PDB file of C-alpha atoms in Angstrom:
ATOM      1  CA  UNK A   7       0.000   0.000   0.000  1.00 63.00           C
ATOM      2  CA  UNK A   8       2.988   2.500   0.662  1.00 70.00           C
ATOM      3  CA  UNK A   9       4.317   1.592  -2.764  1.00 77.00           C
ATOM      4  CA  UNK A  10       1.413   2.525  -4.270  1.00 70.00           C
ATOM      5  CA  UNK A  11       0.700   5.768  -2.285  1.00 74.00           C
ATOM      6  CA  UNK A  12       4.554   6.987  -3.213  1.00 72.00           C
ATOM      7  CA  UNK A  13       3.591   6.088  -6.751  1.00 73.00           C
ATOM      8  CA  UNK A  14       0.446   8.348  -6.821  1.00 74.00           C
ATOM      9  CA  UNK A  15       2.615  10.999  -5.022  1.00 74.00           C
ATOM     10  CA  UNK A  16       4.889  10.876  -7.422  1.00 74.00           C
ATOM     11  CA  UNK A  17       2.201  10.873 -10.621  1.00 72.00           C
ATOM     12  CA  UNK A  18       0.396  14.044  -9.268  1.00 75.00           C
ATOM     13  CA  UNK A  19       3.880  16.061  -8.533  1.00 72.00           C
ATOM     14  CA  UNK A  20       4.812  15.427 -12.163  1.00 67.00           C
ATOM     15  CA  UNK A  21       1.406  16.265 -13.378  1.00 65.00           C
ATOM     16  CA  UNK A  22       1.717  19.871 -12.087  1.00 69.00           C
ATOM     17  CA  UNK A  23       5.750  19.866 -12.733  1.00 70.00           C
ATOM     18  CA  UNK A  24       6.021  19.327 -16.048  1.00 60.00           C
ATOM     19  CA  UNK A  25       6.198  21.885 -18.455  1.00 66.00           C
ATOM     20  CA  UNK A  26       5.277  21.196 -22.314  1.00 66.00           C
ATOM     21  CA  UNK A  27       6.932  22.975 -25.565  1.00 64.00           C
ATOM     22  CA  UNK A  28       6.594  22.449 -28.894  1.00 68.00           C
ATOM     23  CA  UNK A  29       9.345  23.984 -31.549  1.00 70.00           C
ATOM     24  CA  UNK A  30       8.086  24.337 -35.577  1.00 76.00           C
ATOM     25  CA  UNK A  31      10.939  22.659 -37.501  1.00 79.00           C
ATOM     26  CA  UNK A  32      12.795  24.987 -40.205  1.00 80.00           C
ATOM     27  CA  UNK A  33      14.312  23.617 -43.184  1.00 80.00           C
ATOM     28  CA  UNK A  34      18.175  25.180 -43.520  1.00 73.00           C
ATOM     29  CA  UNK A  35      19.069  25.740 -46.823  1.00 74.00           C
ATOM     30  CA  UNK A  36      21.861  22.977 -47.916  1.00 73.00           C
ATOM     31  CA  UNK A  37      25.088  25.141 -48.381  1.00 78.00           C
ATOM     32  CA  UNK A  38      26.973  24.565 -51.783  1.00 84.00           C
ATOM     33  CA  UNK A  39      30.934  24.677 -51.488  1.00 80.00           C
ATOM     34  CA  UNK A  40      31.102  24.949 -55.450  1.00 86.00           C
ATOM     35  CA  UNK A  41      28.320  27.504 -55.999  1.00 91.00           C
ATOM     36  CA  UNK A  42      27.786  30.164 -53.658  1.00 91.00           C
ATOM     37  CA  UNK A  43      24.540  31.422 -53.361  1.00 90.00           C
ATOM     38  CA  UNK A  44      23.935  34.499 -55.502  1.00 92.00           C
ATOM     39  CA  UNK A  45      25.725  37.870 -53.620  1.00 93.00           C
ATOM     40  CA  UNK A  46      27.651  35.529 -51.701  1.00 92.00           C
ATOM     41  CA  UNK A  47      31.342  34.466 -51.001  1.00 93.00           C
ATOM     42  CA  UNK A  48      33.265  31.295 -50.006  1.00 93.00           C
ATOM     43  CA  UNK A  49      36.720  30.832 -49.265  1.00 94.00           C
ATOM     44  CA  UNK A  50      39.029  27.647 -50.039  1.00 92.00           C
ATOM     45  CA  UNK A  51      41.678  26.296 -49.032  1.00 93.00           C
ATOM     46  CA  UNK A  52      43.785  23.114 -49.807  1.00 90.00           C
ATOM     47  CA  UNK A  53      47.099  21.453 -50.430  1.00 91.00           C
ATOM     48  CA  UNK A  54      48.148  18.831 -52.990  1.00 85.00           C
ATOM     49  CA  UNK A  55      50.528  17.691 -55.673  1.00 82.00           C
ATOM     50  CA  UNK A  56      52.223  20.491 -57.513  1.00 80.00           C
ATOM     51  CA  UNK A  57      51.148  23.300 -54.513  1.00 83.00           C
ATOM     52  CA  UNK A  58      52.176  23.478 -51.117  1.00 90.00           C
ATOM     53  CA  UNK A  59      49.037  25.825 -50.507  1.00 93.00           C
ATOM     54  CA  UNK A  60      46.333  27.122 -52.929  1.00 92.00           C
ATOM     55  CA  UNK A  61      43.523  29.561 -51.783  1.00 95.00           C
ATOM     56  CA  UNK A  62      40.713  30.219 -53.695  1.00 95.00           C
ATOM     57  CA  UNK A  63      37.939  33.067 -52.356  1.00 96.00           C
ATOM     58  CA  UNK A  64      34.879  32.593 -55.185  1.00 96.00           C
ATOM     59  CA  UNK A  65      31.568  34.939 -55.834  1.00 96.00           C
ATOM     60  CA  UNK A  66      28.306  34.061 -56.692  1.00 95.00           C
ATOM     61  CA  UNK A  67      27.288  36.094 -59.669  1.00 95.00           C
ATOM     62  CA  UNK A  68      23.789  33.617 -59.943  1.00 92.00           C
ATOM     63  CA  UNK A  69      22.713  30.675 -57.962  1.00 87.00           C
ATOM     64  CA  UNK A  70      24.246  28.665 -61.138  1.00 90.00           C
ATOM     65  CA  UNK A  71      27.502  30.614 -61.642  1.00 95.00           C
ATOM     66  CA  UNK A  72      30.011  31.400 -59.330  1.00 96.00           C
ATOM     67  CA  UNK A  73      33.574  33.301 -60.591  1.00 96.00           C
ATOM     68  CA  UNK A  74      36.407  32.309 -58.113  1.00 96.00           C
ATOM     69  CA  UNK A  75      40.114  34.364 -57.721  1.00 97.00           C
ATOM     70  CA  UNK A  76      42.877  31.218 -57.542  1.00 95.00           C
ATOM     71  CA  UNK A  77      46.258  31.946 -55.617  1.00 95.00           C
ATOM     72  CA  UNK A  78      49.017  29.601 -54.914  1.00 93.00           C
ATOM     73  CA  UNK A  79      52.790  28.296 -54.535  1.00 88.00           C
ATOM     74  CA  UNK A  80      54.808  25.279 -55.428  1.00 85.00           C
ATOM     75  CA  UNK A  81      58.362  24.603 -53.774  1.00 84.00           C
ATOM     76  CA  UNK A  82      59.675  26.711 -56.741  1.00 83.00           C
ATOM     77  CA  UNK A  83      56.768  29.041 -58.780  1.00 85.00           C
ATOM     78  CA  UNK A  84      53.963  31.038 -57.727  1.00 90.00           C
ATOM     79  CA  UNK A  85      50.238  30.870 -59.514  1.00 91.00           C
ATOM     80  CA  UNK A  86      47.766  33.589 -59.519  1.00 95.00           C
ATOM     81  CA  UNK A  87      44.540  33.010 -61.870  1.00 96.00           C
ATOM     82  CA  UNK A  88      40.483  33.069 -62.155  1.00 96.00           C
ATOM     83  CA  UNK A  89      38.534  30.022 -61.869  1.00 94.00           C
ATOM     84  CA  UNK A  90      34.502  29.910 -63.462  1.00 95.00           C
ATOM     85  CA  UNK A  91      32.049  27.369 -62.941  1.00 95.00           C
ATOM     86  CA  UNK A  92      28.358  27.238 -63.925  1.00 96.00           C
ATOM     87  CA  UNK A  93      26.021  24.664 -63.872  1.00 95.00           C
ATOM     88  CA  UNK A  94      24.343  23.461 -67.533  1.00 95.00           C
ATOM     89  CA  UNK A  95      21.823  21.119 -65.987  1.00 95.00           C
ATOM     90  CA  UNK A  96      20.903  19.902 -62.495  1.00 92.00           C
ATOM     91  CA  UNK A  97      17.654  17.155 -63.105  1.00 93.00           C
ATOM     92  CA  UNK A  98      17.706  16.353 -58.798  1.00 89.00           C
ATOM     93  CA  UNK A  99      19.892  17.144 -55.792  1.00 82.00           C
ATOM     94  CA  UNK A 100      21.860  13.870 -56.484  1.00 87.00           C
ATOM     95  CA  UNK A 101      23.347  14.973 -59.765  1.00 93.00           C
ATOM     96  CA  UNK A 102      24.842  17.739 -61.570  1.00 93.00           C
ATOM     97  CA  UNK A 103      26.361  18.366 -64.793  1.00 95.00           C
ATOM     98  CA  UNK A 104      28.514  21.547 -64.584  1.00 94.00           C
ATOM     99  CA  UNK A 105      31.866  23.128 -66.695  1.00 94.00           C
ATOM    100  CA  UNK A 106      34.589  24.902 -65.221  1.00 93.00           C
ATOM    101  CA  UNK A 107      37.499  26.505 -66.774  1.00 93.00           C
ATOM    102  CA  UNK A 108      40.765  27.856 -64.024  1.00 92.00           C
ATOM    103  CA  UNK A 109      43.117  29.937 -66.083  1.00 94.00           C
ATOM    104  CA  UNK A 110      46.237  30.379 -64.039  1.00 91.00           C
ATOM    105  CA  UNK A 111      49.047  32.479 -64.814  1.00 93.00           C
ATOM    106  CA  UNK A 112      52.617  31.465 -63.282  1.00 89.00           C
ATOM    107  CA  UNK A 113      55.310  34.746 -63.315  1.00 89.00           C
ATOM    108  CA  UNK A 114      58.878  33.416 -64.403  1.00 86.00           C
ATOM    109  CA  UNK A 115      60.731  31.286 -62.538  1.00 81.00           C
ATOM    110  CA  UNK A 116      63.794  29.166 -62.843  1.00 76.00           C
ATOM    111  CA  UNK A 117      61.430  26.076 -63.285  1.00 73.00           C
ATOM    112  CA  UNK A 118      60.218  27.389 -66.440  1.00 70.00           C
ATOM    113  CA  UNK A 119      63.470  29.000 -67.972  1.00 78.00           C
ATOM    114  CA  UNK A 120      62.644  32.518 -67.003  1.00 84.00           C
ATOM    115  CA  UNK A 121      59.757  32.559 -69.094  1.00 86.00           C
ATOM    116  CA  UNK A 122      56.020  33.360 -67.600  1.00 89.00           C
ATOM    117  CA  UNK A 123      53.452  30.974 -68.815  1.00 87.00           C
ATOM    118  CA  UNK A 124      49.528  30.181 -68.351  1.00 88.00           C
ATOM    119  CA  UNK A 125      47.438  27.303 -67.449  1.00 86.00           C
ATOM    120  CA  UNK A 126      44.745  27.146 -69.371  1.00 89.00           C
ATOM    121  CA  UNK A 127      42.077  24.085 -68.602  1.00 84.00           C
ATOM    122  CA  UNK A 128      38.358  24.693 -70.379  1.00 76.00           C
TER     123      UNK A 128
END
């Protein structure tokens, strides 16, 4: 009988306790590394076979174009360049056809004979 009578106790002080909420879910838009929303920026960086560091900080002109400014340095030459991307066709969120084109220019060096040259990749 005391079991039960701590039970009840216990069932009433909860009763007038506990305190309800609710919260309305909001979707968050899905963030795209590769296409920054339209007026906005993103910035890049990463490391890998020819560059020691490369940096890219890219603007979205549209929600399907983005134009990107490329900087970066190997062990012996610098690159500065431009990098665009734009998406031709995107059926679903799972896939994406999309061109790009960085055109780098690299200043003379003694890699490359004293001569400047550009990296051109449509």
């Amino acid at each position: 009988m005391k079991t039960y009578l701590v039970f009840l106790v216990a069932m009433i002080t909860a009763a007038f306790t506990v305190q309800t909420a609710s919260a309305q879910l909001v979707p968050v838009p899905k963030q795209d590394p590769l296409f920054p929303d339209e007026g906005k920026t993103t910035l890049t960086v990463w490391t890998g076979v020819p560059y020691i560091s490369i940096a890219e900080y890219a603007y979205g002109v549209s929600d399907g174009f983005a134009v990107g400014v490329v900087g970066g340095f190997t062990p012996t030459s610098k690159a500065i360049g431009v990098r665009l991307r734009g998406i031709v066709a995107q059926p679903s969120d799972d896939f994406r056809l999309y061109v790009k084109s960085p055109i780098l220019f690299y200043p003379a060096s003694g890699d490359s004979h004293r001569e400047p040259w550009f990296l051109v990749w449509p």
